[in-house]
mmCIF file of C-alpha atoms in Angstrom:
data_model
loop_
_atom_site.group_PDB
_atom_site.id
_atom_site.type_symbol
_atom_site.label_atom_id
_atom_site.label_comp_id
_atom_site.label_asym_id
_atom_site.label_seq_id
_atom_site.Cartn_x
_atom_site.Cartn_y
_atom_site.Cartn_z
ATOM 1 C CA MET A 1 89.168 90.022 125.464
ATOM 2 C CA ASN A 2 90.670 86.877 126.897
ATOM 3 C CA TYR A 3 93.374 86.880 129.553
ATOM 4 C CA LEU A 4 96.215 86.089 127.167
ATOM 5 C CA LEU A 5 95.350 88.929 124.830
ATOM 6 C CA GLU A 6 95.032 91.281 127.777
ATOM 7 C CA LEU A 7 98.471 90.242 128.879
ATOM 8 C CA LEU A 8 99.894 90.684 125.384
ATOM 9 C CA SER A 9 98.320 94.159 125.234
ATOM 10 C CA GLU A 10 100.825 95.205 127.867
ATOM 11 C CA ILE A 11 103.632 94.861 125.332
ATOM 12 C CA PRO A 12 104.276 98.069 123.398
ATOM 13 C CA ASP A 13 105.680 98.238 119.904
ATOM 14 C CA PRO A 14 109.392 98.910 120.541
ATOM 15 C CA GLU A 15 109.514 101.648 117.922
ATOM 16 C CA ILE A 16 106.119 103.252 118.533
ATOM 17 C CA PRO A 17 105.548 102.778 122.283
ATOM 18 C CA VAL A 18 102.060 104.350 122.315
ATOM 19 C CA ILE A 19 100.546 101.329 120.602
ATOM 20 C CA ASN A 20 100.684 97.716 121.698
ATOM 21 C CA ILE A 21 101.300 94.606 119.660
ATOM 22 C CA VAL A 22 97.691 93.401 119.830
ATOM 23 C CA GLU A 23 96.158 96.582 118.407
ATOM 24 C CA LEU A 24 98.929 96.700 115.794
ATOM 25 C CA GLY A 25 97.614 93.381 114.504
ATOM 26 C CA ILE A 26 100.844 91.467 115.064
ATOM 27 C CA VAL A 27 99.276 88.922 117.448
ATOM 28 C CA ARG A 28 97.136 86.560 115.414
ATOM 29 C CA GLU A 29 96.399 83.854 117.933
ATOM 30 C CA ALA A 30 97.004 83.210 121.630
ATOM 31 C CA LYS A 31 95.966 80.058 123.414
ATOM 32 C CA MET A 32 96.955 77.870 126.342
ATOM 33 C CA ILE A 33 98.183 74.491 125.162
ATOM 34 C CA SER A 34 98.623 73.110 128.675
ATOM 35 C CA ASP A 35 98.380 74.419 132.253
ATOM 36 C CA ARG A 36 101.600 76.355 132.087
ATOM 37 C CA GLU A 37 102.235 76.636 128.350
ATOM 38 C CA ALA A 38 100.893 79.137 125.843
ATOM 39 C CA GLU A 39 101.181 79.261 122.100
ATOM 40 C CA ILE A 40 101.324 82.711 120.529
ATOM 41 C CA VAL A 41 101.189 83.227 116.781
ATOM 42 C CA ILE A 42 102.677 86.485 115.560
ATOM 43 C CA THR A 43 102.903 87.943 112.072
ATOM 44 C CA PRO A 44 105.821 90.198 111.142
ATOM 45 C CA THR A 45 104.999 93.660 109.853
ATOM 46 C CA TYR A 46 107.925 94.134 107.470
ATOM 47 C CA SER A 47 110.351 91.388 106.419
ATOM 48 C CA ALA A 48 113.214 93.140 108.144
ATOM 49 C CA CYS A 49 111.468 94.946 110.975
ATOM 50 C CA PRO A 50 114.040 94.855 113.793
ATOM 51 C CA ALA A 51 111.238 95.286 116.349
ATOM 52 C CA MET A 52 110.097 91.720 115.711
ATOM 53 C CA PHE A 53 113.123 90.279 117.519
ATOM 54 C CA ASN A 54 112.356 92.384 120.578
ATOM 55 C CA ILE A 55 108.676 91.559 120.492
ATOM 56 C CA GLU A 56 109.344 87.832 120.616
ATOM 57 C CA GLU A 57 111.694 88.302 123.563
ATOM 58 C CA ASP A 58 109.214 90.612 125.309
ATOM 59 C CA ILE A 59 106.434 88.032 125.015
ATOM 60 C CA ILE A 60 108.569 85.220 126.415
ATOM 61 C CA LYS A 61 109.790 87.435 129.272
ATOM 62 C CA LEU A 62 106.358 88.735 130.266
ATOM 63 C CA PHE A 63 104.785 85.275 130.247
ATOM 64 C CA LYS A 64 107.665 83.881 132.267
ATOM 65 C CA GLU A 65 106.917 86.452 134.967
ATOM 66 C CA LYS A 66 103.396 85.029 135.114
ATOM 67 C CA GLY A 67 104.705 81.491 135.310
ATOM 68 C CA ILE A 68 103.782 80.599 131.756
ATOM 69 C CA THR A 69 106.117 79.247 129.117
ATOM 70 C CA ALA A 70 105.358 81.037 125.863
ATOM 71 C CA LYS A 71 105.962 79.311 122.585
ATOM 72 C CA VAL A 72 106.099 82.025 119.926
ATOM 73 C CA ILE A 73 105.359 80.970 116.365
ATOM 74 C CA THR A 74 106.036 83.381 113.514
ATOM 75 C CA LYS A 75 103.702 83.011 110.553
ATOM 76 C CA ILE A 76 103.997 85.223 107.510
ATOM 77 C CA SER A 77 100.819 84.048 105.821
ATOM 78 C CA PRO A 78 98.255 85.614 105.723
ATOM 79 C CA ILE A 79 100.524 88.608 105.393
ATOM 80 C CA TRP A 80 100.248 91.500 107.783
ATOM 81 C CA THR A 81 98.497 94.603 106.533
ATOM 82 C CA THR A 82 98.069 98.071 107.978
ATOM 83 C CA ASP A 83 94.305 97.391 107.736
ATOM 84 C CA TRP A 84 94.722 95.236 110.854
ATOM 85 C CA ILE A 85 95.647 98.260 112.958
ATOM 86 C CA THR A 86 92.609 99.036 115.126
ATOM 87 C CA ASP A 87 90.789 102.391 114.960
ATOM 88 C CA GLU A 88 91.786 103.077 118.531
ATOM 89 C CA ALA A 89 95.458 102.554 117.691
ATOM 90 C CA ARG A 90 95.134 104.794 114.626
ATOM 91 C CA GLU A 91 93.948 107.612 116.856
ATOM 92 C CA LYS A 92 96.817 106.947 119.280
ATOM 93 C CA LEU A 93 99.243 107.193 116.365
ATOM 94 C CA ARG A 94 97.779 110.526 115.280
ATOM 95 C CA VAL A 95 97.978 111.997 118.784
ATOM 96 C CA TYR A 96 101.593 110.765 118.960
ATOM 97 C CA GLY A 97 102.359 112.718 115.767
ATOM 98 C CA ILE A 98 102.232 109.955 113.164
ATOM 99 C CA THR A 99 99.545 110.165 110.477
ATOM 100 C CA PRO A 100 97.893 106.733 110.410
ATOM 101 C CA PRO A 101 97.734 104.700 107.174
ATOM 102 C CA GLU A 102 94.613 104.895 105.055
ATOM 103 C CA LYS A 103 92.472 101.786 105.184
ATOM 104 C CA GLY A 104 91.952 99.506 102.226
ATOM 105 C CA SER A 105 94.876 100.845 100.244
ATOM 106 C CA HIS A 106 97.985 98.733 99.887
ATOM 107 C CA GLU A 107 99.809 100.694 97.266
ATOM 108 C CA ASP A 108 101.176 104.015 98.207
ATOM 109 C CA HIS A 109 101.256 106.723 95.628
ATOM 110 C CA LEU A 110 103.183 109.911 95.356
ATOM 111 C CA ASN A 111 101.484 113.263 95.627
ATOM 112 C CA ILE A 112 98.509 112.222 97.698
ATOM 113 C CA PRO A 113 98.397 114.718 100.569
ATOM 114 C CA LYS A 114 98.275 113.237 104.054
ATOM 115 C CA LYS A 115 96.515 114.952 106.910
ATOM 116 C CA CYS A 116 98.851 116.790 109.277
ATOM 117 C CA PRO A 117 98.559 115.064 112.667
ATOM 118 C CA ARG A 118 99.005 118.380 114.475
ATOM 119 C CA CYS A 119 96.841 120.971 112.751
ATOM 120 C CA GLY A 120 94.695 118.674 110.587
ATOM 121 C CA SER A 121 95.559 120.495 107.359
ATOM 122 C CA GLU A 122 95.686 118.508 104.141
ATOM 123 C CA ASN A 123 97.990 121.061 102.582
ATOM 124 C CA THR A 124 101.052 118.849 103.043
ATOM 125 C CA ARG A 125 103.924 117.576 100.959
ATOM 126 C CA GLN A 126 106.034 114.469 100.884
ATOM 127 C CA ILE A 127 109.675 115.032 101.778
ATOM 128 C CA SER A 128 110.737 111.433 101.332
ATOM 129 C CA ARG A 129 109.030 108.126 100.634
ATOM 130 C CA PHE A 130 111.233 106.627 103.336
ATOM 131 C CA GLY A 131 111.502 107.602 106.981
ATOM 132 C CA SER A 132 113.244 106.785 110.221
ATOM 133 C CA THR A 133 111.804 103.243 110.213
ATOM 134 C CA LEU A 134 110.616 100.882 107.460
ATOM 135 C CA CYS A 135 106.969 101.647 108.198
ATOM 136 C CA LYS A 136 107.138 105.420 107.826
ATOM 137 C CA ALA A 137 107.480 108.137 105.185
ATOM 138 C CA SER A 138 108.446 111.765 105.854
ATOM 139 C CA TYR A 139 106.036 114.649 105.226
ATOM 140 C CA GLN A 140 105.795 118.334 105.969
ATOM 141 C CA CYS A 141 102.732 120.472 106.603
ATOM 142 C CA ASN A 142 102.651 123.583 104.399
ATOM 143 C CA ASP A 143 100.366 125.389 106.869
ATOM 144 C CA CYS A 144 101.887 124.818 110.313
ATOM 145 C CA LEU A 145 105.274 124.005 108.699
ATOM 146 C CA GLU A 146 105.905 121.070 111.045
ATOM 147 C CA PRO A 147 107.490 117.939 109.606
ATOM 148 C CA PHE A 148 105.679 114.710 110.445
ATOM 149 C CA ASP A 149 105.799 110.955 109.911
ATOM 150 C CA TYR A 150 103.222 109.095 107.858
ATOM 151 C CA PHE A 151 102.635 105.398 108.557
ATOM 152 C CA LYS A 152 102.773 103.873 105.074
ATOM 153 C CA CYS A 153 99.997 101.641 103.773
ATOM 154 C CA HIS A 154 101.254 98.124 103.651
ATOM 155 C CA MET B 1 132.676 86.976 123.855
ATOM 156 C CA PHE B 2 133.235 83.517 125.301
ATOM 157 C CA PHE B 3 133.150 80.728 122.815
ATOM 158 C CA ASP B 4 132.875 77.083 123.761
ATOM 159 C CA HIS B 5 134.792 75.242 121.045
ATOM 160 C CA ALA B 6 134.117 71.813 122.475
ATOM 161 C CA ASN B 7 130.365 72.076 122.191
ATOM 162 C CA HIS B 8 130.290 74.183 119.055
ATOM 163 C CA PRO B 9 132.859 72.833 116.620
ATOM 164 C CA ALA B 10 133.548 75.056 113.635
ATOM 165 C CA PRO B 11 131.380 74.048 110.689
ATOM 166 C CA ASP B 12 133.186 71.901 108.187
ATOM 167 C CA ILE B 13 133.355 74.282 105.288
ATOM 168 C CA GLN B 14 136.202 72.404 103.630
ATOM 169 C CA HIS B 15 133.855 69.756 102.370
ATOM 170 C CA PRO B 16 130.554 71.418 101.589
ATOM 171 C CA THR B 17 127.598 69.192 100.973
ATOM 172 C CA ILE B 18 126.309 69.680 97.481
ATOM 173 C CA THR B 19 122.545 69.731 97.597
ATOM 174 C CA MET B 20 120.896 68.787 94.354
ATOM 175 C CA ASN B 21 117.373 69.723 95.373
ATOM 176 C CA PRO B 22 116.174 72.108 92.610
ATOM 177 C CA LEU B 23 113.842 73.985 94.979
ATOM 178 C CA TYR B 24 116.706 74.504 97.427
ATOM 179 C CA ASN B 25 118.904 75.873 94.644
ATOM 180 C CA TYR B 26 116.143 78.154 93.485
ATOM 181 C CA ILE B 27 115.350 79.589 96.927
ATOM 182 C CA LEU B 28 119.052 80.039 97.490
ATOM 183 C CA LYS B 29 119.419 82.086 94.322
ATOM 184 C CA LEU B 30 116.636 84.419 95.446
ATOM 185 C CA ALA B 31 118.113 84.653 98.932
ATOM 186 C CA ASP B 32 121.669 85.269 97.704
ATOM 187 C CA ASP B 33 120.481 88.048 95.376
ATOM 188 C CA THR B 34 118.846 89.969 98.192
ATOM 189 C CA LEU B 35 121.649 89.309 100.672
ATOM 190 C CA ILE B 36 124.381 90.561 98.351
ATOM 191 C CA PHE B 37 122.285 93.454 97.049
ATOM 192 C CA GLY B 38 121.491 94.420 100.644
ATOM 193 C CA GLN B 39 125.137 94.214 101.665
ATOM 194 C CA ARG B 40 126.208 96.326 98.686
ATOM 195 C CA LEU B 41 123.569 99.008 99.271
ATOM 196 C CA GLY B 42 124.358 98.949 102.971
ATOM 197 C CA GLU B 43 127.817 100.282 102.095
ATOM 198 C CA LEU B 44 126.149 103.599 101.378
ATOM 199 C CA THR B 45 124.701 103.958 104.858
ATOM 200 C CA GLY B 46 125.877 107.326 106.069
ATOM 201 C CA GLN B 47 127.307 108.107 102.626
ATOM 202 C CA GLY B 48 124.143 108.781 100.615
ATOM 203 C CA PRO B 49 124.018 111.944 98.494
ATOM 204 C CA TYR B 50 121.738 113.681 101.002
ATOM 205 C CA LEU B 51 119.955 112.730 104.197
ATOM 206 C CA GLU B 52 116.583 111.576 102.828
ATOM 207 C CA GLU B 53 118.141 109.489 100.093
ATOM 208 C CA ASP B 54 120.703 108.079 102.470
ATOM 209 C CA ILE B 55 117.773 106.880 104.596
ATOM 210 C CA ALA B 56 115.884 105.612 101.560
ATOM 211 C CA LEU B 57 118.780 103.477 100.328
ATOM 212 C CA THR B 58 119.327 102.114 103.829
ATOM 213 C CA ASN B 59 115.633 101.252 104.100
ATOM 214 C CA ILE B 60 115.786 99.386 100.792
ATOM 215 C CA ALA B 61 118.942 97.563 101.896
ATOM 216 C CA LEU B 62 117.172 96.541 105.091
ATOM 217 C CA ASP B 63 114.169 95.234 103.153
ATOM 218 C CA TYR B 64 116.545 93.108 101.074
ATOM 219 C CA LEU B 65 118.163 91.654 104.170
ATOM 220 C CA GLY B 66 114.742 90.856 105.644
ATOM 221 C CA GLN B 67 113.710 89.093 102.474
ATOM 222 C CA SER B 68 116.916 87.084 102.384
ATOM 223 C CA ASN B 69 116.381 86.093 106.023
ATOM 224 C CA ASN B 70 112.928 84.669 105.199
ATOM 225 C CA LEU B 71 114.288 82.865 102.157
ATOM 226 C CA TYR B 72 117.329 81.393 103.932
ATOM 227 C CA LYS B 73 115.112 80.101 106.727
ATOM 228 C CA TYR B 74 113.002 78.300 104.159
ATOM 229 C CA ALA B 75 116.068 77.014 102.274
ATOM 230 C CA ALA B 76 117.501 75.629 105.515
ATOM 231 C CA GLN B 77 114.195 73.888 106.177
ATOM 232 C CA ILE B 78 114.213 72.318 102.706
ATOM 233 C CA GLN B 79 117.805 71.218 103.097
ATOM 234 C CA GLY B 80 116.888 69.510 106.353
ATOM 235 C CA GLN B 81 120.421 69.277 107.725
ATOM 236 C CA GLY B 82 119.743 71.318 110.826
ATOM 237 C CA LYS B 83 121.391 74.407 109.349
ATOM 238 C CA THR B 84 120.178 77.900 110.127
ATOM 239 C CA GLU B 85 119.762 81.050 108.071
ATOM 240 C CA ASP B 86 123.103 82.202 109.490
ATOM 241 C CA ASP B 87 124.923 79.108 108.230
ATOM 242 C CA LEU B 88 123.562 79.621 104.749
ATOM 243 C CA ALA B 89 124.180 83.350 104.626
ATOM 244 C CA PHE B 90 127.609 83.440 106.200
ATOM 245 C CA LEU B 91 129.305 80.072 105.985
ATOM 246 C CA ARG B 92 129.325 79.136 102.352
ATOM 247 C CA LEU B 93 132.198 79.379 99.943
ATOM 248 C CA GLU B 94 132.339 81.870 97.093
ATOM 249 C CA LYS B 95 131.423 79.279 94.471
ATOM 250 C CA GLU B 96 128.363 78.189 96.398
ATOM 251 C CA TYR B 97 126.678 81.592 96.140
ATOM 252 C CA LEU B 98 124.144 81.694 93.342
ATOM 253 C CA ASN B 99 123.422 85.418 93.241
ATOM 254 C CA CYS B 100 123.386 87.244 89.933
ATOM 255 C CA GLN B 101 126.485 89.217 89.037
ATOM 256 C CA LEU B 102 124.502 92.460 88.863
ATOM 257 C CA SER B 103 123.991 92.328 92.623
ATOM 258 C CA GLU B 104 127.703 92.309 93.397
ATOM 259 C CA LEU B 105 128.804 95.177 91.124
ATOM 260 C CA PRO B 106 130.198 98.214 92.942
ATOM 261 C CA ASN B 107 127.833 101.072 93.730
ATOM 262 C CA GLY B 108 129.528 103.574 91.445
ATOM 263 C CA ASP B 109 127.933 107.007 91.324
ATOM 264 C CA TYR B 110 124.386 107.725 92.386
ATOM 265 C CA ALA B 111 122.925 107.211 88.891
ATOM 266 C CA ASN B 112 124.643 103.831 88.711
ATOM 267 C CA THR B 113 123.311 102.773 92.135
ATOM 268 C CA VAL B 114 119.760 103.883 91.441
ATOM 269 C CA LEU B 115 119.690 102.289 87.990
ATOM 270 C CA LYS B 116 120.944 99.003 89.412
ATOM 271 C CA VAL B 117 118.226 99.005 92.061
ATOM 272 C CA TYR B 118 115.664 99.999 89.407
ATOM 273 C CA PHE B 119 116.619 97.038 87.156
ATOM 274 C CA PHE B 120 116.522 94.677 90.112
ATOM 275 C CA SER B 121 113.279 96.054 91.571
ATOM 276 C CA LEU B 122 111.431 95.622 88.296
ATOM 277 C CA TYR B 123 112.759 92.060 88.036
ATOM 278 C CA GLN B 124 111.691 91.317 91.615
ATOM 279 C CA LYS B 125 108.315 92.932 91.092
ATOM 280 C CA ILE B 126 107.328 90.752 88.137
ATOM 281 C CA LEU B 127 108.977 87.677 89.648
ATOM 282 C CA TYR B 128 107.157 87.982 92.969
ATOM 283 C CA MET B 129 103.873 88.785 91.254
ATOM 284 C CA ILE B 130 104.073 85.393 89.555
ATOM 285 C CA LEU B 131 105.438 83.627 92.642
ATOM 286 C CA THR B 132 102.429 84.704 94.738
ATOM 287 C CA LYS B 133 100.596 82.091 92.618
ATOM 288 C CA SER B 134 103.298 79.452 93.119
ATOM 289 C CA SER B 135 102.138 75.937 93.941
ATOM 290 C CA ASP B 136 104.682 76.039 96.757
ATOM 291 C CA GLU B 137 102.769 77.675 99.604
ATOM 292 C CA GLN B 138 105.719 78.949 101.604
ATOM 293 C CA LEU B 139 107.338 80.483 98.527
ATOM 294 C CA ALA B 140 104.019 82.113 97.630
ATOM 295 C CA ALA B 141 103.749 83.587 101.132
ATOM 296 C CA ILE B 142 107.291 85.000 101.064
ATOM 297 C CA ALA B 143 106.608 86.417 97.605
ATOM 298 C CA GLU B 144 103.408 88.117 98.719
ATOM 299 C CA LYS B 145 105.182 89.624 101.700
ATOM 300 C CA SER B 146 108.157 90.830 99.638
ATOM 301 C CA LEU B 147 106.040 92.116 96.759
ATOM 302 C CA LYS B 148 104.680 95.000 98.818
ATOM 303 C CA GLU B 149 108.218 96.092 99.566
ATOM 304 C CA VAL B 150 109.665 95.761 96.073
ATOM 305 C CA LYS B 151 106.757 97.640 94.499
ATOM 306 C CA TYR B 152 107.752 100.525 96.694
ATOM 307 C CA HIS B 153 111.404 100.230 95.648
ATOM 308 C CA TYR B 154 110.368 100.178 92.012
ATOM 309 C CA THR B 155 108.248 103.330 92.324
ATOM 310 C CA HIS B 156 111.036 105.083 94.175
ATOM 311 C CA THR B 157 113.825 104.234 91.748
ATOM 312 C CA SER B 158 111.781 104.753 88.576
ATOM 313 C CA THR B 159 110.895 108.234 89.876
ATOM 314 C CA TRP B 160 114.606 108.975 90.133
ATOM 315 C CA ILE B 161 115.442 107.575 86.689
ATOM 316 C CA LYS B 162 112.722 109.763 85.217
ATOM 317 C CA MET B 163 114.227 112.791 86.973
ATOM 318 C CA PHE B 164 117.745 111.981 85.783
ATOM 319 C CA ALA B 165 116.534 111.447 82.221
ATOM 320 C CA GLY B 166 114.675 114.746 82.195
ATOM 321 C CA GLY B 167 117.296 116.594 84.240
ATOM 322 C CA THR B 168 120.504 118.386 83.392
ATOM 323 C CA GLU B 169 123.117 117.460 80.842
ATOM 324 C CA GLU B 170 125.212 116.093 83.713
ATOM 325 C CA SER B 171 122.448 113.837 85.055
ATOM 326 C CA GLN B 172 121.659 112.578 81.561
ATOM 327 C CA THR B 173 125.306 111.800 80.829
ATOM 328 C CA ARG B 174 125.679 109.932 84.101
ATOM 329 C CA LEU B 175 122.514 107.944 83.524
ATOM 330 C CA LYS B 176 123.637 107.071 79.982
ATOM 331 C CA THR B 177 126.995 105.870 81.308
ATOM 332 C CA ALA B 178 125.229 103.801 83.970
ATOM 333 C CA VAL B 179 123.030 102.142 81.328
ATOM 334 C CA GLU B 180 126.124 101.358 79.236
ATOM 335 C CA ASN B 181 127.926 99.883 82.231
ATOM 336 C CA LEU B 182 125.101 97.787 83.639
ATOM 337 C CA TRP B 183 123.144 96.578 80.644
ATOM 338 C CA GLU B 184 125.369 93.604 79.840
ATOM 339 C CA TYR B 185 124.722 92.189 83.334
ATOM 340 C CA THR B 186 120.921 92.351 83.170
ATOM 341 C CA ALA B 187 120.314 89.013 81.418
ATOM 342 C CA GLY B 188 122.226 87.372 84.265
ATOM 343 C CA MET B 189 119.307 88.027 86.641
ATOM 344 C CA PHE B 190 117.308 85.551 84.576
ATOM 345 C CA ALA B 191 119.962 82.847 84.364
ATOM 346 C CA GLU B 192 118.601 79.555 85.674
ATOM 347 C CA THR B 193 119.869 77.456 88.530
ATOM 348 C CA GLU B 194 120.221 73.726 88.150
ATOM 349 C CA GLY B 195 116.810 72.078 87.935
ATOM 350 C CA GLU B 196 114.913 75.359 87.638
ATOM 351 C CA THR B 197 113.131 74.260 84.459
ATOM 352 C CA ASP B 198 111.608 71.345 86.380
ATOM 353 C CA LEU B 199 110.203 73.778 88.937
ATOM 354 C CA GLY B 200 108.462 75.554 86.074
ATOM 355 C CA HIS B 201 106.712 72.343 85.066
ATOM 356 C CA LEU B 202 105.518 71.891 88.641
ATOM 357 C CA GLY B 203 104.053 75.383 88.788
ATOM 358 C CA ILE B 204 106.530 76.409 91.465
ATOM 359 C CA ALA B 205 108.622 78.955 89.575
ATOM 360 C CA PRO B 206 108.035 80.988 86.412
ATOM 361 C CA ASN B 207 109.761 80.252 83.130
ATOM 362 C CA ALA B 208 112.971 82.308 83.191
ATOM 363 C CA GLN B 209 112.928 83.147 79.485
ATOM 364 C CA ASP B 210 109.334 84.437 79.663
ATOM 365 C CA LEU B 211 110.261 86.463 82.710
ATOM 366 C CA TYR B 212 113.216 87.985 80.848
ATOM 367 C CA GLU B 213 111.096 88.935 77.821
ATOM 368 C CA ASN B 214 108.494 90.458 80.124
ATOM 369 C CA TRP B 215 111.149 92.442 81.993
ATOM 370 C CA LYS B 216 112.789 93.718 78.793
ATOM 371 C CA PHE B 217 109.425 94.800 77.449
ATOM 372 C CA LEU B 218 108.623 96.747 80.625
ATOM 373 C CA VAL B 219 112.063 98.397 80.792
ATOM 374 C CA ALA B 220 111.708 99.468 77.141
ATOM 375 C CA GLU B 221 108.277 100.891 77.946
ATOM 376 C CA ASP B 222 109.577 102.808 80.987
ATOM 377 C CA PHE B 223 112.594 104.056 79.063
ATOM 378 C CA ARG B 224 110.336 105.332 76.274
ATOM 379 C CA ASN B 225 108.335 107.252 78.880
ATOM 380 C CA PHE B 226 111.568 108.699 80.221
ATOM 381 C CA GLY B 227 112.679 109.687 76.702
ATOM 382 C CA MET B 228 115.360 107.002 76.604
ATOM 383 C CA GLU B 229 116.030 103.863 74.621
ATOM 384 C CA ILE B 230 117.305 100.503 75.734
ATOM 385 C CA PRO B 231 120.759 99.646 74.297
ATOM 386 C CA GLU B 232 120.941 97.564 71.171
ATOM 387 C CA ILE B 233 124.039 95.664 72.235
ATOM 388 C CA GLU B 234 123.475 91.935 72.162
ATOM 389 C CA PHE B 235 126.435 90.946 74.317
ATOM 390 C CA MET B 236 125.547 89.734 77.777
ATOM 391 C CA GLN B 237 127.878 88.622 80.552
ATOM 392 C CA LYS B 238 127.656 84.930 81.271
ATOM 393 C CA GLY B 239 128.211 82.976 84.458
ATOM 394 C CA SER B 240 125.513 84.388 86.711
ATOM 395 C CA ARG B 241 123.998 81.858 89.115
ATOM 396 C CA THR B 242 126.589 79.159 88.454
ATOM 397 C CA GLY B 243 128.959 80.167 91.233
ATOM 398 C CA TYR B 244 131.161 82.156 88.846
ATOM 399 C CA HIS B 245 131.371 85.693 90.056
ATOM 400 C CA THR B 246 132.864 89.012 89.060
ATOM 401 C CA GLU B 247 136.184 90.161 90.481
ATOM 402 C CA TYR B 248 134.278 92.267 93.034
ATOM 403 C CA PHE B 249 132.589 89.358 94.766
ATOM 404 C CA GLY B 250 135.487 88.064 96.854
ATOM 405 C CA PHE B 251 135.866 91.432 98.540
ATOM 406 C CA ILE B 252 132.209 91.914 99.417
ATOM 407 C CA LEU B 253 131.986 88.330 100.677
ATOM 408 C CA CYS B 254 135.031 88.825 102.910
ATOM 409 C CA GLU B 255 133.423 91.830 104.513
ATOM 410 C CA LEU B 256 130.051 90.098 104.813
ATOM 411 C CA GLN B 257 131.520 87.034 106.500
ATOM 412 C CA TYR B 258 133.929 88.935 108.735
ATOM 413 C CA MET B 259 131.686 88.964 111.809
ATOM 414 C CA GLN B 260 130.918 85.260 111.558
ATOM 415 C CA ARG B 261 134.613 84.403 111.241
ATOM 416 C CA THR B 262 135.535 86.674 114.137
ATOM 417 C CA TYR B 263 132.715 85.516 116.414
ATOM 418 C CA PRO B 264 131.868 82.006 115.201
ATOM 419 C CA ASN B 265 128.235 81.025 115.709
ATOM 420 C CA CYS B 266 127.018 84.556 116.416
ATOM 421 C CA VAL B 267 123.415 84.780 115.252
ATOM 422 C CA TRP B 268 121.563 87.056 112.820
#
């Protein structure tokens, strides 16, 4: 991993602090354009994700500390997909209590049980298609009875 | 908040510049729809019928605002007058907003709100599906991004309509009343902005009439599945997308623009 990506990996997602913006697939490109200037291309997750504003500020701030001026470019195409979340980050999500999104599926359907991140049971039910943030839906495990968040396929 | 009037003069909204660029008008109509719909749904934040649905409606409202932000940014770029998404969203006059009248109607009861979002979601879904193939690359990208979100809204609201239709006498009566109240505004979603037909010839935007027929067909199909029928009334409200609004618009616009008037030049 190059130095810039390593640096960017220090920035956590503001809403899910266990994963960073590189493994979430938000950072698409990072390169030095001169000695003290870097160009970072980021792709928003959801059109209205409030975390994106913070992320841009976080990047500029962190690079400034290293003496680099960061130019952050937001590109929506190709559009972000949950498939870009790395396997490592998926596991981090699960340990944190959020069931990671299934790969290769962009449409989310009702009544497909999600694996409980705590006990691993698939005997779960959807409480709501929407959750505390745009990226999550609310579920409950019928075995251990704990409610949990599911990271929606997108 | 300190405001430096000398360096940031108030925008001259007394003499708005009329932009005749058809693409600008078209993007603006899409942006205004989602902005006003988002603002209207946002009124229910903290007031939803129960916690999960309160959160769901707020999530949908937020998606709308995000979509409008992307669209306004692009519109400002097309206009090329150095304006920002904030200028376009908050500093235009009532007559300059091109949103459909459906988007500005009051929330009403829960059946009314859900049905309104259902009608709009299905419209957005088929619109964005076509726009992903638009010859305008930026519009295609915004459409592809938004499509994922509106598909979700459609599934959510159609699930509710199905439940209302197959529910109690009370839920059926309320749904029927909502259909009667909203139907005459539905054609307005498909009303064209100035120059929109030309965009169709360029492969930028779909033909509005085809889109309308497609939408009506799909609503009729859904309604049949729900054990309902679409109304036979021919009358449709006119004036959508021309700057003529319903009596409710002035109020929602006042509230929407309040922050910008109170703290001029505050940003999104």
